[in-house]
PDB file of C-alpha atoms in Angstrom:
ATOM      1  CA  MET V 237       0.000   0.000   0.000  1.00  0.00           C
ATOM      2  CA  THR V 238       1.277   3.475  -0.814  1.00  0.00           C
ATOM      3  CA  GLU V 239       2.031   5.767   2.075  1.00  0.00           C
ATOM      4  CA  HIS V 240       0.358   8.833   0.584  1.00  0.00           C
ATOM      5  CA  ILE V 241      -2.467   9.767  -1.718  1.00  0.00           C
ATOM      6  CA  GLU V 242      -1.961  12.901  -3.763  1.00  0.00           C
ATOM      7  CA  ILE V 243      -4.674  14.881  -5.519  1.00  0.00           C
ATOM      8  CA  THR V 244      -3.907  17.679  -7.968  1.00  0.00           C
ATOM      9  CA  GLN V 245      -6.034  20.559  -9.192  1.00  0.00           C
ATOM     10  CA  ASP V 246      -5.287  23.263 -11.692  1.00  0.00           C
ATOM     11  CA  VAL V 247      -6.361  26.757 -10.689  1.00  0.00           C
ATOM     12  CA  GLY V 248      -5.635  29.229 -13.447  1.00  0.00           C
ATOM     13  CA  PRO V 249      -1.895  29.137 -14.141  1.00  0.00           C
ATOM     14  CA  TRP V 250      -1.227  27.263 -10.892  1.00  0.00           C
ATOM     15  CA  ARG V 251      -1.023  23.560 -10.043  1.00  0.00           C
ATOM     16  CA  VAL V 252      -2.187  22.620  -6.541  1.00  0.00           C
ATOM     17  CA  LEU V 253      -1.003  19.324  -5.066  1.00  0.00           C
ATOM     18  CA  MET V 254      -2.719  18.073  -1.902  1.00  0.00           C
ATOM     19  CA  ARG V 255      -1.398  15.100   0.051  1.00  0.00           C
ATOM     20  CA  TRP V 256      -3.011  12.808   2.611  1.00  0.00           C
ATOM     21  CA  ALA V 257      -1.559   9.827   4.420  1.00  0.00           C
ATOM     22  CA  ALA V 258      -3.168   6.757   2.833  1.00  0.00           C
ATOM     23  CA  ASN V 259      -4.539   5.693   6.224  1.00  0.00           C
ATOM     24  CA  ALA V 260      -5.767   9.194   7.187  1.00  0.00           C
ATOM     25  CA  ASP V 261      -9.181   9.772   8.682  1.00  0.00           C
ATOM     26  CA  PRO V 262     -11.525  10.046   5.681  1.00  0.00           C
ATOM     27  CA  ALA V 263     -13.019  13.237   7.111  1.00  0.00           C
ATOM     28  CA  SER V 264      -9.640  14.965   7.490  1.00  0.00           C
ATOM     29  CA  GLY V 265      -8.109  17.567   5.250  1.00  0.00           C
ATOM     30  CA  PRO V 266      -4.775  17.248   3.479  1.00  0.00           C
ATOM     31  CA  THR V 267      -1.579  17.341   5.526  1.00  0.00           C
ATOM     32  CA  ARG V 268       0.321  19.063   2.732  1.00  0.00           C
ATOM     33  CA  VAL V 269      -0.654  21.608   0.084  1.00  0.00           C
ATOM     34  CA  LEU V 270       1.915  22.623  -2.533  1.00  0.00           C
ATOM     35  CA  ILE V 271       1.153  25.340  -5.088  1.00  0.00           C
ATOM     36  CA  THR V 272       3.478  25.711  -8.065  1.00  0.00           C
ATOM     37  CA  PRO V 273       3.171  27.268 -11.510  1.00  0.00           C
ATOM     38  CA  HIS V 274       1.429  24.894 -13.924  1.00  0.00           C
ATOM     39  CA  PRO V 275       4.032  23.303 -16.251  1.00  0.00           C
ATOM     40  CA  ASP V 276       2.212  24.678 -19.315  1.00  0.00           C
ATOM     41  CA  ALA V 277       1.591  28.134 -17.859  1.00  0.00           C
ATOM     42  CA  ASP V 278       2.983  31.252 -19.475  1.00  0.00           C
ATOM     43  CA  PRO V 279       5.657  32.479 -17.028  1.00  0.00           C
ATOM     44  CA  ALA V 280       4.323  36.017 -17.376  1.00  0.00           C
ATOM     45  CA  THR V 281       1.025  34.972 -15.740  1.00  0.00           C
ATOM     46  CA  THR V 282       2.768  33.820 -12.548  1.00  0.00           C
ATOM     47  CA  GLN V 283       5.293  36.681 -12.292  1.00  0.00           C
ATOM     48  CA  GLY V 284       3.186  38.594  -9.788  1.00  0.00           C
ATOM     49  CA  GLY V 285       3.167  35.623  -7.468  1.00  0.00           C
ATOM     50  CA  LEU V 286       0.366  33.761  -5.810  1.00  0.00           C
ATOM     51  CA  ALA V 287      -2.749  35.787  -4.961  1.00  0.00           C
ATOM     52  CA  SER V 288      -5.306  35.050  -2.272  1.00  0.00           C
ATOM     53  CA  THR V 289      -7.976  34.664  -4.954  1.00  0.00           C
ATOM     54  CA  VAL V 290      -6.188  31.495  -6.108  1.00  0.00           C
ATOM     55  CA  LEU V 291      -6.291  30.109  -2.579  1.00  0.00           C
ATOM     56  CA  ARG V 292     -10.030  30.739  -2.384  1.00  0.00           C
ATOM     57  CA  GLN V 293     -10.548  28.834  -5.646  1.00  0.00           C
ATOM     58  CA  ILE V 294      -9.012  25.594  -4.356  1.00  0.00           C
ATOM     59  CA  ASP V 295     -11.844  23.076  -4.096  1.00  0.00           C
ATOM     60  CA  PHE V 296     -10.995  21.227  -0.883  1.00  0.00           C
ATOM     61  CA  LYS V 297     -14.358  19.437  -0.838  1.00  0.00           C
ATOM     62  CA  LYS V 298     -13.798  17.984  -4.295  1.00  0.00           C
ATOM     63  CA  ALA V 299     -10.229  17.028  -3.374  1.00  0.00           C
ATOM     64  CA  GLY V 300     -11.503  15.311  -0.210  1.00  0.00           C
ATOM     65  CA  ASP V 301     -14.039  13.362  -2.258  1.00  0.00           C
ATOM     66  CA  GLN V 302     -11.260  12.330  -4.668  1.00  0.00           C
ATOM     67  CA  PHE V 303      -9.071  11.295  -1.725  1.00  0.00           C
ATOM     68  CA  ARG V 304     -11.845   9.120  -0.265  1.00  0.00           C
ATOM     69  CA  ALA V 305     -12.453   7.520  -3.666  1.00  0.00           C
ATOM     70  CA  ALA V 306      -8.730   6.811  -4.085  1.00  0.00           C
ATOM     71  CA  ARG V 307      -8.345   5.167  -0.668  1.00  0.00           C
ATOM     72  CA  PRO V 308      -7.815   1.438  -0.951  1.00  0.00           C
ATOM     73  CA  ALA V 309     -10.814  -0.491   0.323  1.00  0.00           C
ATOM     74  CA  ALA V 310      -9.989  -2.785   3.179  1.00  0.00           C
ATOM     75  CA  PRO V 311     -10.978  -6.350   2.238  1.00  0.00           C
ATOM     76  CA  GLU V 312     -12.751  -6.815   5.550  1.00  0.00           C
ATOM     77  CA  GLN V 313     -14.826  -3.655   5.007  1.00  0.00           C
ATOM     78  CA  GLN V 314     -17.335  -5.391   2.685  1.00  0.00           C
ATOM     79  CA  VAL V 315     -17.611  -8.369   5.029  1.00  0.00           C
ATOM     80  CA  THR V 316     -18.183  -6.003   7.962  1.00  0.00           C
ATOM     81  CA  GLN V 317     -20.792  -4.055   5.998  1.00  0.00           C
ATOM     82  CA  ASP V 318     -22.641  -7.262   5.037  1.00  0.00           C
ATOM     83  CA  THR V 319     -22.529  -8.441   8.653  1.00  0.00           C
ATOM     84  CA  GLU V 320     -23.682  -5.047   9.885  1.00  0.00           C
ATOM     85  CA  ALA V 321     -26.590  -5.078   7.432  1.00  0.00           C
ATOM     86  CA  GLU V 322     -27.678  -8.581   8.404  1.00  0.00           C
ATOM     87  CA  ALA V 323     -27.458  -7.772  12.118  1.00  0.00           C
ATOM     88  CA  LEU V 324     -29.541  -4.598  11.750  1.00  0.00           C
ATOM     89  CA  ARG V 325     -32.211  -6.343   9.667  1.00  0.00           C
ATOM     90  CA  TRP V 326     -32.334  -9.283  12.107  1.00  0.00           C
ATOM     91  CA  LEU V 327     -32.705  -7.008  15.140  1.00  0.00           C
ATOM     92  CA  LEU V 328     -35.410  -4.956  13.455  1.00  0.00           C
ATOM     93  CA  GLY V 329     -37.239  -8.104  12.341  1.00  0.00           C
ATOM     94  CA  THR V 330     -37.107  -9.864  15.698  1.00  0.00           C
ATOM     95  CA  GLU V 331     -37.497  -6.938  18.098  1.00  0.00           C
ATOM     96  CA  GLY V 332     -38.918  -4.067  16.106  1.00  0.00           C
ATOM     97  CA  ILE V 333     -37.794  -0.566  16.980  1.00  0.00           C
ATOM     98  CA  SER V 334     -36.238  -1.588  20.282  1.00  0.00           C
ATOM     99  CA  ASP V 335     -33.452   0.110  22.200  1.00  0.00           C
ATOM    100  CA  ALA V 336     -31.135  -2.655  20.959  1.00  0.00           C
ATOM    101  CA  TYR V 337     -31.944  -2.033  17.288  1.00  0.00           C
ATOM    102  CA  LEU V 338     -31.673   1.747  17.738  1.00  0.00           C
ATOM    103  CA  ALA V 339     -28.342   1.433  19.590  1.00  0.00           C
ATOM    104  CA  PHE V 340     -26.830  -0.703  16.827  1.00  0.00           C
ATOM    105  CA  LEU V 341     -28.291   1.617  14.171  1.00  0.00           C
ATOM    106  CA  ALA V 342     -26.760   4.583  16.024  1.00  0.00           C
ATOM    107  CA  GLU V 343     -23.425   2.745  16.136  1.00  0.00           C
ATOM    108  CA  SER V 344     -23.611   2.171  12.368  1.00  0.00           C
ATOM    109  CA  TYR V 345     -24.502   5.841  11.903  1.00  0.00           C
ATOM    110  CA  VAL V 346     -21.533   7.056  13.966  1.00  0.00           C
ATOM    111  CA  ARG V 347     -19.202   4.715  12.066  1.00  0.00           C
ATOM    112  CA  ALA V 348     -20.530   5.902   8.665  1.00  0.00           C
ATOM    113  CA  VAL V 349     -20.134   9.568   9.636  1.00  0.00           C
ATOM    114  CA  ALA V 350     -16.548   8.867  10.781  1.00  0.00           C
ATOM    115  CA  ARG V 351     -15.823   7.200   7.411  1.00  0.00           C
ATOM    116  CA  ALA V 352     -17.297  10.279   5.697  1.00  0.00           C
ATOM    117  CA  VAL V 353     -19.898   8.245   3.797  1.00  0.00           C
ATOM    118  CA  PRO V 354     -21.444  10.801   1.385  1.00  0.00           C
ATOM    119  CA  ASN V 355     -25.117  10.174   2.248  1.00  0.00           C
ATOM    120  CA  VAL V 356     -25.257   8.414   5.595  1.00  0.00           C
ATOM    121  CA  THR V 357     -29.039   8.103   5.710  1.00  0.00           C
ATOM    122  CA  ALA V 358     -29.198   6.521   2.246  1.00  0.00           C
ATOM    123  CA  HIS V 359     -26.345   4.197   3.217  1.00  0.00           C
ATOM    124  CA  LEU V 360     -28.194   3.032   6.342  1.00  0.00           C
ATOM    125  CA  ALA V 361     -31.428   2.722   4.371  1.00  0.00           C
ATOM    126  CA  GLU V 362     -29.648   0.413   1.949  1.00  0.00           C
ATOM    127  CA  LEU V 363     -28.262  -1.692   4.812  1.00  0.00           C
ATOM    128  CA  THR V 364     -31.631  -2.084   6.506  1.00  0.00           C
ATOM    129  CA  HIS V 365     -33.794  -2.263   3.360  1.00  0.00           C
ATOM    130  CA  LYS V 366     -35.805   0.693   4.641  1.00  0.00           C
ATOM    131  CA  ARG V 367     -36.530   4.115   3.167  1.00  0.00           C
ATOM    132  CA  PRO V 368     -34.239   7.039   4.077  1.00  0.00           C
ATOM    133  CA  GLU V 369     -37.208   8.822   5.704  1.00  0.00           C
ATOM    134  CA  THR V 370     -37.737   5.791   7.936  1.00  0.00           C
ATOM    135  CA  ILE V 371     -34.061   5.771   8.952  1.00  0.00           C
ATOM    136  CA  ARG V 372     -34.199   9.487   9.759  1.00  0.00           C
ATOM    137  CA  GLY V 373     -37.145   8.738  12.048  1.00  0.00           C
ATOM    138  CA  HIS V 374     -35.255   5.867  13.682  1.00  0.00           C
ATOM    139  CA  LEU V 375     -32.215   8.073  14.318  1.00  0.00           C
ATOM    140  CA  LYS V 376     -34.472  10.753  15.787  1.00  0.00           C
ATOM    141  CA  GLU V 377     -35.962   8.097  18.071  1.00  0.00           C
ATOM    142  CA  ALA V 378     -32.440   6.938  19.049  1.00  0.00           C
ATOM    143  CA  ARG V 379     -31.671  10.496  20.138  1.00  0.00           C
ATOM    144  CA  LYS V 380     -34.995  10.744  21.975  1.00  0.00           C
ATOM    145  CA  ARG V 381     -34.212   7.503  23.868  1.00  0.00           C
ATOM    146  CA  ASP V 382     -30.769   8.830  24.876  1.00  0.00           C
ATOM    147  CA  LEU V 383     -28.797   6.425  22.669  1.00  0.00           C
ATOM    148  CA  LEU V 384     -27.201   8.998  20.343  1.00  0.00           C
ATOM    149  CA  THR V 385     -26.033  12.535  21.022  1.00  0.00           C
ATOM    150  CA  THR V 386     -26.720  15.465  18.712  1.00  0.00           C
ATOM    151  CA  VAL V 387     -24.283  17.749  16.933  1.00  0.00           C
ATOM    152  CA  PRO V 388     -26.249  20.927  16.198  1.00  0.00           C
ATOM    153  CA  GLY V 389     -26.331  21.861  12.526  1.00  0.00           C
ATOM    154  CA  LYS V 390     -24.494  18.892  11.052  1.00  0.00           C
ATOM    155  CA  ALA V 391     -24.366  15.112  10.764  1.00  0.00           C
ATOM    156  CA  GLY V 392     -22.767  13.320  13.638  1.00  0.00           C
ATOM    157  CA  GLY V 393     -23.076  12.516  17.265  1.00  0.00           C
ATOM    158  CA  GLN V 394     -21.707   9.916  19.616  1.00  0.00           C
ATOM    159  CA  LEU V 395     -23.079   6.835  21.259  1.00  0.00           C
ATOM    160  CA  THR V 396     -24.192   7.461  24.806  1.00  0.00           C
ATOM    161  CA  ALA V 397     -23.113   5.249  27.708  1.00  0.00           C
ATOM    162  CA  LYS V 398     -26.537   3.580  27.500  1.00  0.00           C
ATOM    163  CA  ALA V 399     -25.993   2.696  23.821  1.00  0.00           C
ATOM    164  CA  ARG V 400     -22.424   1.477  24.424  1.00  0.00           C
ATOM    165  CA  GLU V 401     -23.706  -0.801  27.164  1.00  0.00           C
ATOM    166  CA  ILE V 402     -26.225  -2.314  24.738  1.00  0.00           C
ATOM    167  CA  THR V 403     -23.792  -2.698  21.840  1.00  0.00           C
ATOM    168  CA  THR V 404     -21.141  -4.405  23.953  1.00  0.00           C
ATOM    169  CA  GLY V 405     -23.430  -6.491  26.170  1.00  0.00           C
ATOM    170  CA  GLU V 406     -25.749  -9.445  25.758  1.00  0.00           C
ATOM    171  CA  TYR V 407     -27.188  -8.174  22.459  1.00  0.00           C
ATOM    172  CA  LEU V 408     -23.773  -8.421  20.851  1.00  0.00           C
ATOM    173  CA  ASP V 409     -23.704 -12.070  21.940  1.00  0.00           C
ATOM    174  CA  LYS V 410     -27.200 -12.641  20.506  1.00  0.00           C
ATOM    175  CA  ILE V 411     -26.199 -11.076  17.195  1.00  0.00           C
ATOM    176  CA  THR V 412     -22.995 -13.103  17.068  1.00  0.00           C
ATOM    177  CA  ASP V 413     -24.940 -16.288  17.745  1.00  0.00           C
ATOM    178  CA  HIS V 414     -27.415 -15.399  14.982  1.00  0.00           C
ATOM    179  CA  LEU V 415     -24.687 -14.613  12.465  1.00  0.00           C
ATOM    180  CA  MET V 416     -22.904 -17.868  13.276  1.00  0.00           C
ATOM    181  CA  GLY V 417     -26.164 -19.805  12.887  1.00  0.00           C
ATOM    182  CA  ASN V 418     -26.392 -20.727  16.559  1.00  0.00           C
ATOM    183  CA  ASP V 419     -29.851 -19.282  17.202  1.00  0.00           C
TER     184      ASP V 419
END
C-alpha cells in the first residue's frame, strides 16, 4: 500500500497538489498543500506571485471526495458491511424498533459519519432495506431515547453510555450467535 495519496487541481496558471496519508481519517483535510506554476503556464502569468484569490478557488471538498475515492478499500470492510446489514435487519425483524436495534443503528450511523460516507441516511437505508425517511425517524428516536447525542447543525453525534452498554453487552452475543447460525 502506498504511504500517501496525492490529488492535484489546476487553478488558473497554478497547479495545486494536496497530500493525505493513505490511512488518514476520511473526514480529514490534506496534511500538505503545494502550489506551483502549472508546467504549461505562461511564465508572465505567474510573475506577480500567488494571490489570495487562487487560494479561495481551491476546491478542498472535491479534493476530499477524490481522496476518499482513491483510498484502498480494506478487504474486511465489505464483510463487515454485510454483517452489519444482516445484524440490523435481524434485530429490526425480531425486536422491532427496540433500544437494541436503535443502539446498533446509532453505532452504524456514527461509524458511517466517521468514514465520511457521502449520504449516511441513504447508506443506512440500503443496509436495513428501509426508506431514508424511515431511517431518519429511527435516528431521531435513538436520540430521543438517549442512545445517540446530537451535533447541532451537522451530521454526527456519539453513542451514549446507554448505547455502548447495549452494543457491547448481551445483544452483541445474541447477534454473534445469529450470524454464526447458533440461534
